[in-house]
Amino acid sequence: MAVKDCSYDTLGAQRVLARTDLAYYAGCDEHALALYATGGAGCVSTVANVVPEHVRAVLDAFEAGRTAQAARLQLRAVELIEAMTASGLPGTVTAKALLAGLGHPAGPVRAPLRPADHRTTAALRAVYDRLTAA
């Protein structure tokens, strides 16, 4: 059995990890490394839609014992995580806007969601460019 946790309750997640054999997935990008470090199975990531290699590199670095590198990579992604998940728009909206802005066929969001405006899309692209330039 598997769980996707979007609760922002790290202690609660750790309680479940300590008491069960569930495959436990972080549903919030900002908790991916923390839950992975305490026995989580991985993450269900919004940000991985646009920077999958970066999200994978965080978990791979941790898995290889390079915890400082994993932490640095996670922290480098904070600006994009915040832009995509804490902007007041659902992650579906920001992911599709950014993917479309990068020239990928993301398709429209489904009702009742509304697409991101041009200013939001440009701001997302600027954050993406800063992360991927490094």
Short mmCIF file of N, CA and C in Angstrom, two decimals:
data_model
loop_
_atom_site.label_atom_id
_atom_site.label_comp_id
_atom_site.label_asym_id
_atom_site.label_seq_id
_atom_site.Cartn_x
_atom_site.Cartn_y
_atom_site.Cartn_z
N MET A 1 0.84 -1.18 0.00
CA MET A 1 0.00 0.00 0.00
C MET A 1 0.88 1.24 0.00
N ALA A 2 0.38 2.31 -0.60
CA ALA A 2 1.16 3.54 -0.71
C ALA A 2 0.33 4.73 -0.24
N VAL A 3 1.06 5.75 0.21
CA VAL A 3 0.44 6.99 0.67
C VAL A 3 1.16 8.15 0.00
N LYS A 4 0.39 9.10 -0.49
CA LYS A 4 0.92 10.38 -0.94
C LYS A 4 0.50 11.40 0.12
N ASP A 5 1.46 12.02 0.77
CA ASP A 5 1.18 12.92 1.88
C ASP A 5 1.41 14.37 1.49
N CYS A 6 0.36 15.15 1.51
CA CYS A 6 0.43 16.59 1.24
C CYS A 6 0.06 17.40 2.48
N SER A 7 0.24 16.81 3.65
CA SER A 7 -0.29 17.42 4.87
C SER A 7 0.58 18.51 5.47
N TYR A 8 1.83 18.62 5.10
CA TYR A 8 2.78 19.55 5.72
C TYR A 8 3.00 19.21 7.19
N ASP A 9 2.73 17.97 7.58
CA ASP A 9 2.90 17.52 8.96
C ASP A 9 4.04 16.51 8.99
N THR A 10 5.26 17.01 9.13
CA THR A 10 6.43 16.14 9.10
C THR A 10 6.42 15.15 10.26
N LEU A 11 6.04 15.61 11.43
CA LEU A 11 5.98 14.70 12.58
C LEU A 11 4.95 13.59 12.35
N GLY A 12 3.79 13.95 11.85
CA GLY A 12 2.77 12.95 11.56
C GLY A 12 3.26 11.94 10.52
N ALA A 13 3.95 12.42 9.51
CA ALA A 13 4.50 11.53 8.49
C ALA A 13 5.51 10.58 9.10
N GLN A 14 6.36 11.11 9.97
CA GLN A 14 7.36 10.25 10.60
C GLN A 14 6.72 9.22 11.52
N ARG A 15 5.63 9.60 12.17
CA ARG A 15 4.90 8.61 12.99
C ARG A 15 4.41 7.45 12.13
N VAL A 16 3.83 7.77 10.98
CA VAL A 16 3.33 6.73 10.07
C VAL A 16 4.50 5.88 9.57
N LEU A 17 5.59 6.52 9.19
CA LEU A 17 6.76 5.77 8.72
C LEU A 17 7.29 4.82 9.80
N ALA A 18 7.29 5.28 11.04
CA ALA A 18 7.81 4.47 12.14
C ALA A 18 6.92 3.28 12.48
N ARG A 19 5.64 3.42 12.22
CA ARG A 19 4.67 2.40 12.67
C ARG A 19 4.12 1.49 11.58
N THR A 20 4.47 1.77 10.32
CA THR A 20 3.89 0.98 9.22
C THR A 20 4.96 0.60 8.21
N ASP A 21 4.56 -0.22 7.27
CA ASP A 21 5.42 -0.57 6.14
C ASP A 21 4.91 0.07 4.85
N LEU A 22 4.14 1.14 4.97
CA LEU A 22 3.59 1.81 3.80
C LEU A 22 4.71 2.40 2.94
N ALA A 23 4.50 2.38 1.65
CA ALA A 23 5.35 3.15 0.73
C ALA A 23 4.86 4.58 0.83
N TYR A 24 5.65 5.44 1.43
CA TYR A 24 5.21 6.78 1.79
C TYR A 24 5.87 7.80 0.87
N TYR A 25 5.06 8.56 0.15
CA TYR A 25 5.56 9.53 -0.83
C TYR A 25 5.24 10.95 -0.38
N ALA A 26 6.22 11.82 -0.45
CA ALA A 26 5.98 13.23 -0.17
C ALA A 26 5.17 13.80 -1.31
N GLY A 27 4.08 14.47 -0.99
CA GLY A 27 3.25 15.11 -2.00
C GLY A 27 3.53 16.60 -2.09
N CYS A 28 4.46 17.08 -1.29
CA CYS A 28 4.86 18.49 -1.28
C CYS A 28 6.35 18.54 -1.59
N ASP A 29 6.72 19.24 -2.63
CA ASP A 29 8.13 19.28 -3.06
C ASP A 29 9.08 19.70 -1.95
N GLU A 30 8.65 20.60 -1.10
CA GLU A 30 9.54 21.09 -0.05
C GLU A 30 9.81 20.04 1.03
N HIS A 31 9.03 18.98 1.06
CA HIS A 31 9.24 17.90 2.04
C HIS A 31 9.87 16.66 1.43
N ALA A 32 10.16 16.68 0.15
CA ALA A 32 10.63 15.47 -0.53
C ALA A 32 11.89 14.91 0.12
N LEU A 33 12.89 15.73 0.30
CA LEU A 33 14.15 15.24 0.86
C LEU A 33 13.99 14.83 2.32
N ALA A 34 13.27 15.62 3.09
CA ALA A 34 13.10 15.29 4.51
C ALA A 34 12.39 13.95 4.69
N LEU A 35 11.34 13.71 3.94
CA LEU A 35 10.63 12.44 4.07
C LEU A 35 11.46 11.28 3.52
N TYR A 36 12.19 11.53 2.45
CA TYR A 36 13.05 10.49 1.90
C TYR A 36 14.12 10.10 2.92
N ALA A 37 14.66 11.10 3.59
CA ALA A 37 15.72 10.86 4.58
C ALA A 37 15.22 10.07 5.78
N THR A 38 13.92 10.10 6.04
CA THR A 38 13.38 9.38 7.19
C THR A 38 12.63 8.12 6.77
N GLY A 39 12.89 7.66 5.55
CA GLY A 39 12.33 6.39 5.12
C GLY A 39 11.24 6.46 4.08
N GLY A 40 10.94 7.63 3.58
CA GLY A 40 9.95 7.75 2.52
C GLY A 40 10.40 7.06 1.24
N ALA A 41 9.43 6.73 0.41
CA ALA A 41 9.72 6.01 -0.83
C ALA A 41 10.10 6.93 -1.98
N GLY A 42 9.78 8.21 -1.86
CA GLY A 42 10.05 9.16 -2.94
C GLY A 42 9.09 10.31 -2.85
N CYS A 43 8.78 10.89 -4.02
CA CYS A 43 7.89 12.04 -4.01
C CYS A 43 6.99 12.03 -5.24
N VAL A 44 5.86 12.67 -5.09
CA VAL A 44 4.96 12.96 -6.19
C VAL A 44 5.08 14.46 -6.35
N SER A 45 5.84 14.87 -7.36
CA SER A 45 6.35 16.23 -7.43
C SER A 45 5.70 17.06 -8.53
N THR A 46 5.34 18.28 -8.17
CA THR A 46 4.90 19.26 -9.17
C THR A 46 6.09 19.76 -9.96
N VAL A 47 7.16 20.09 -9.26
CA VAL A 47 8.35 20.68 -9.87
C VAL A 47 9.03 19.71 -10.84
N ALA A 48 8.93 18.41 -10.57
CA ALA A 48 9.54 17.43 -11.47
C ALA A 48 8.93 17.44 -12.86
N ASN A 49 7.77 18.05 -13.01
CA ASN A 49 7.20 18.18 -14.35
C ASN A 49 8.07 19.04 -15.25
N VAL A 50 8.82 19.98 -14.66
CA VAL A 50 9.63 20.89 -15.47
C VAL A 50 11.13 20.70 -15.26
N VAL A 51 11.55 20.17 -14.12
CA VAL A 51 12.98 19.90 -13.88
C VAL A 51 13.15 18.49 -13.29
N PRO A 52 12.76 17.47 -14.04
CA PRO A 52 12.82 16.12 -13.49
C PRO A 52 14.23 15.68 -13.10
N GLU A 53 15.22 16.09 -13.90
CA GLU A 53 16.59 15.69 -13.59
C GLU A 53 17.05 16.29 -12.27
N HIS A 54 16.62 17.50 -11.98
CA HIS A 54 17.02 18.14 -10.73
C HIS A 54 16.40 17.43 -9.52
N VAL A 55 15.13 17.15 -9.61
CA VAL A 55 14.45 16.46 -8.51
C VAL A 55 15.07 15.08 -8.30
N ARG A 56 15.34 14.37 -9.37
CA ARG A 56 15.97 13.05 -9.27
C ARG A 56 17.37 13.17 -8.68
N ALA A 57 18.11 14.22 -9.04
CA ALA A 57 19.48 14.41 -8.54
C ALA A 57 19.49 14.60 -7.03
N VAL A 58 18.47 15.27 -6.48
CA VAL A 58 18.38 15.44 -5.02
C VAL A 58 18.31 14.07 -4.35
N LEU A 59 17.40 13.23 -4.81
CA LEU A 59 17.22 11.91 -4.19
C LEU A 59 18.41 10.99 -4.47
N ASP A 60 18.98 11.08 -5.67
CA ASP A 60 20.14 10.25 -5.99
C ASP A 60 21.34 10.62 -5.12
N ALA A 61 21.55 11.92 -4.91
CA ALA A 61 22.66 12.35 -4.06
C ALA A 61 22.48 11.83 -2.65
N PHE A 62 21.27 11.92 -2.13
CA PHE A 62 21.03 11.40 -0.79
C PHE A 62 21.27 9.90 -0.75
N GLU A 63 20.74 9.20 -1.73
CA GLU A 63 20.88 7.74 -1.78
C GLU A 63 22.34 7.32 -1.84
N ALA A 64 23.17 8.13 -2.48
CA ALA A 64 24.60 7.83 -2.61
C ALA A 64 25.40 8.26 -1.38
N GLY A 65 24.72 8.80 -0.38
CA GLY A 65 25.41 9.22 0.83
C GLY A 65 25.97 10.63 0.76
N ARG A 66 25.66 11.35 -0.29
CA ARG A 66 26.14 12.73 -0.45
C ARG A 66 25.06 13.68 0.09
N THR A 67 24.87 13.63 1.40
CA THR A 67 23.76 14.35 2.01
C THR A 67 23.92 15.86 1.89
N ALA A 68 25.12 16.37 1.99
CA ALA A 68 25.33 17.82 1.85
C ALA A 68 24.97 18.27 0.44
N GLN A 69 25.35 17.48 -0.56
CA GLN A 69 24.99 17.80 -1.94
C GLN A 69 23.48 17.74 -2.13
N ALA A 70 22.84 16.72 -1.55
CA ALA A 70 21.38 16.61 -1.66
C ALA A 70 20.72 17.84 -1.07
N ALA A 71 21.20 18.28 0.09
CA ALA A 71 20.63 19.47 0.73
C ALA A 71 20.85 20.70 -0.14
N ARG A 72 22.04 20.86 -0.70
CA ARG A 72 22.31 22.02 -1.57
C ARG A 72 21.37 22.03 -2.78
N LEU A 73 21.21 20.87 -3.40
CA LEU A 73 20.32 20.77 -4.57
C LEU A 73 18.88 21.08 -4.19
N GLN A 74 18.44 20.55 -3.06
CA GLN A 74 17.08 20.83 -2.59
C GLN A 74 16.90 22.33 -2.37
N LEU A 75 17.86 22.95 -1.72
CA LEU A 75 17.76 24.38 -1.43
C LEU A 75 17.83 25.23 -2.69
N ARG A 76 18.58 24.77 -3.70
CA ARG A 76 18.61 25.50 -4.98
C ARG A 76 17.24 25.52 -5.64
N ALA A 77 16.44 24.52 -5.38
CA ALA A 77 15.12 24.42 -6.01
C ALA A 77 14.04 25.19 -5.27
N VAL A 78 14.34 25.73 -4.10
CA VAL A 78 13.32 26.37 -3.26
C VAL A 78 12.58 27.49 -4.01
N GLU A 79 13.28 28.31 -4.74
CA GLU A 79 12.61 29.42 -5.43
C GLU A 79 11.59 28.89 -6.45
N LEU A 80 11.95 27.85 -7.18
CA LEU A 80 11.01 27.28 -8.15
C LEU A 80 9.86 26.56 -7.44
N ILE A 81 10.18 25.84 -6.37
CA ILE A 81 9.13 25.18 -5.59
C ILE A 81 8.12 26.21 -5.11
N GLU A 82 8.63 27.30 -4.57
CA GLU A 82 7.74 28.36 -4.07
C GLU A 82 6.92 28.97 -5.20
N ALA A 83 7.55 29.25 -6.31
CA ALA A 83 6.85 29.87 -7.44
C ALA A 83 5.75 28.95 -7.99
N MET A 84 6.02 27.65 -7.99
CA MET A 84 5.06 26.73 -8.59
C MET A 84 3.99 26.25 -7.63
N THR A 85 4.27 26.25 -6.32
CA THR A 85 3.32 25.64 -5.40
C THR A 85 2.76 26.58 -4.35
N ALA A 86 3.35 27.76 -4.19
CA ALA A 86 2.88 28.67 -3.15
C ALA A 86 2.48 30.02 -3.72
N SER A 87 2.18 30.04 -5.01
CA SER A 87 1.84 31.29 -5.68
C SER A 87 0.36 31.62 -5.59
N GLY A 88 -0.40 30.74 -4.96
CA GLY A 88 -1.85 30.92 -4.91
C GLY A 88 -2.57 30.20 -6.03
N LEU A 89 -1.79 29.64 -6.95
CA LEU A 89 -2.37 28.87 -8.05
C LEU A 89 -2.09 27.39 -7.82
N PRO A 90 -2.98 26.52 -8.26
CA PRO A 90 -2.70 25.09 -8.15
C PRO A 90 -1.46 24.71 -8.97
N GLY A 91 -0.76 23.68 -8.52
CA GLY A 91 0.43 23.22 -9.22
C GLY A 91 0.15 22.83 -10.66
N THR A 92 -1.03 22.33 -10.93
CA THR A 92 -1.40 21.98 -12.30
C THR A 92 -1.33 23.21 -13.21
N VAL A 93 -1.81 24.32 -12.70
CA VAL A 93 -1.83 25.56 -13.48
C VAL A 93 -0.40 26.05 -13.74
N THR A 94 0.41 26.08 -12.69
CA THR A 94 1.78 26.59 -12.86
C THR A 94 2.62 25.64 -13.70
N ALA A 95 2.45 24.34 -13.52
CA ALA A 95 3.23 23.38 -14.31
C ALA A 95 2.87 23.50 -15.79
N LYS A 96 1.59 23.56 -16.10
CA LYS A 96 1.19 23.68 -17.50
C LYS A 96 1.63 25.00 -18.10
N ALA A 97 1.55 26.07 -17.32
CA ALA A 97 1.99 27.38 -17.82
C ALA A 97 3.47 27.36 -18.14
N LEU A 98 4.26 26.83 -17.23
CA LEU A 98 5.71 26.81 -17.45
C LEU A 98 6.09 25.87 -18.59
N LEU A 99 5.48 24.70 -18.62
CA LEU A 99 5.77 23.77 -19.72
C LEU A 99 5.43 24.41 -21.07
N ALA A 100 4.27 25.05 -21.16
CA ALA A 100 3.89 25.72 -22.41
C ALA A 100 4.87 26.84 -22.73
N GLY A 101 5.29 27.59 -21.69
CA GLY A 101 6.26 28.67 -21.89
C GLY A 101 7.61 28.16 -22.36
N LEU A 102 7.91 26.90 -22.08
CA LEU A 102 9.16 26.28 -22.53
C LEU A 102 8.99 25.61 -23.90
N GLY A 103 7.77 25.70 -24.45
CA GLY A 103 7.53 25.14 -25.77
C GLY A 103 7.10 23.68 -25.78
N HIS A 104 6.71 23.16 -24.63
CA HIS A 104 6.26 21.77 -24.55
C HIS A 104 4.73 21.72 -24.64
N PRO A 105 4.19 20.69 -25.27
CA PRO A 105 2.73 20.58 -25.43
C PRO A 105 2.05 20.14 -24.13
N ALA A 106 1.78 21.08 -23.25
CA ALA A 106 1.20 20.77 -21.94
C ALA A 106 -0.32 20.66 -21.98
N GLY A 107 -0.92 21.24 -22.97
CA GLY A 107 -2.38 21.23 -23.05
C GLY A 107 -3.00 22.21 -22.07
N PRO A 108 -4.28 22.45 -22.22
CA PRO A 108 -4.96 23.42 -21.35
C PRO A 108 -5.30 22.79 -20.00
N VAL A 109 -5.52 23.65 -19.01
CA VAL A 109 -6.03 23.16 -17.73
C VAL A 109 -7.52 22.89 -17.90
N ARG A 110 -8.03 21.98 -17.10
CA ARG A 110 -9.46 21.64 -17.16
C ARG A 110 -10.25 22.51 -16.20
N ALA A 111 -11.48 22.80 -16.60
CA ALA A 111 -12.40 23.57 -15.76
C ALA A 111 -12.57 22.83 -14.44
N PRO A 112 -12.71 23.52 -13.39
CA PRO A 112 -12.93 24.96 -13.26
C PRO A 112 -11.65 25.79 -13.18
N LEU A 113 -10.48 25.14 -13.37
CA LEU A 113 -9.22 25.88 -13.32
C LEU A 113 -9.12 26.83 -14.49
N ARG A 114 -8.38 27.90 -14.28
CA ARG A 114 -8.13 28.89 -15.33
C ARG A 114 -6.64 28.93 -15.58
N PRO A 115 -6.22 29.17 -16.80
CA PRO A 115 -4.78 29.19 -17.08
C PRO A 115 -4.10 30.39 -16.41
N ALA A 116 -2.82 30.25 -16.21
CA ALA A 116 -2.03 31.36 -15.67
C ALA A 116 -1.96 32.48 -16.69
N ASP A 117 -1.87 33.69 -16.20
CA ASP A 117 -1.75 34.83 -17.12
C ASP A 117 -0.30 34.94 -17.60
N HIS A 118 -0.08 35.84 -18.56
CA HIS A 118 1.25 35.99 -19.17
C HIS A 118 2.29 36.45 -18.16
N ARG A 119 1.90 37.30 -17.23
CA ARG A 119 2.85 37.80 -16.22
C ARG A 119 3.30 36.66 -15.31
N THR A 120 2.38 35.83 -14.91
CA THR A 120 2.73 34.68 -14.06
C THR A 120 3.63 33.72 -14.82
N THR A 121 3.30 33.46 -16.07
CA THR A 121 4.11 32.55 -16.88
C THR A 121 5.52 33.10 -17.06
N ALA A 122 5.64 34.39 -17.30
CA ALA A 122 6.96 35.00 -17.45
C ALA A 122 7.76 34.92 -16.14
N ALA A 123 7.09 35.13 -15.03
CA ALA A 123 7.77 35.05 -13.73
C ALA A 123 8.24 33.61 -13.46
N LEU A 124 7.41 32.63 -13.78
CA LEU A 124 7.80 31.23 -13.63
C LEU A 124 9.01 30.91 -14.50
N ARG A 125 9.00 31.41 -15.72
CA ARG A 125 10.12 31.17 -16.65
C ARG A 125 11.40 31.79 -16.13
N ALA A 126 11.33 32.96 -15.55
CA ALA A 126 12.51 33.60 -15.00
C ALA A 126 13.12 32.77 -13.86
N VAL A 127 12.27 32.25 -12.99
CA VAL A 127 12.75 31.41 -11.89
C VAL A 127 13.35 30.12 -12.45
N TYR A 128 12.67 29.51 -13.39
CA TYR A 128 13.18 28.29 -14.03
C TYR A 128 14.55 28.55 -14.65
N ASP A 129 14.69 29.66 -15.36
CA ASP A 129 15.96 29.98 -16.01
C ASP A 129 17.08 30.15 -14.99
N ARG A 130 16.79 30.75 -13.85
CA ARG A 130 17.82 30.89 -12.81
C ARG A 130 18.25 29.53 -12.27
N LEU A 131 17.32 28.64 -12.06
CA LEU A 131 17.66 27.31 -11.54
C LEU A 131 18.46 26.51 -12.55
N THR A 132 18.05 26.53 -13.79
CA THR A 132 18.70 25.69 -14.79
C THR A 132 19.99 26.30 -15.34
N ALA A 133 20.24 27.57 -15.06
CA ALA A 133 21.47 28.20 -15.52
C ALA A 133 22.66 27.79 -14.68
N ALA A 134 22.41 27.40 -13.46
CA ALA A 134 23.51 27.09 -12.54
C ALA A 134 24.11 25.73 -12.80
#
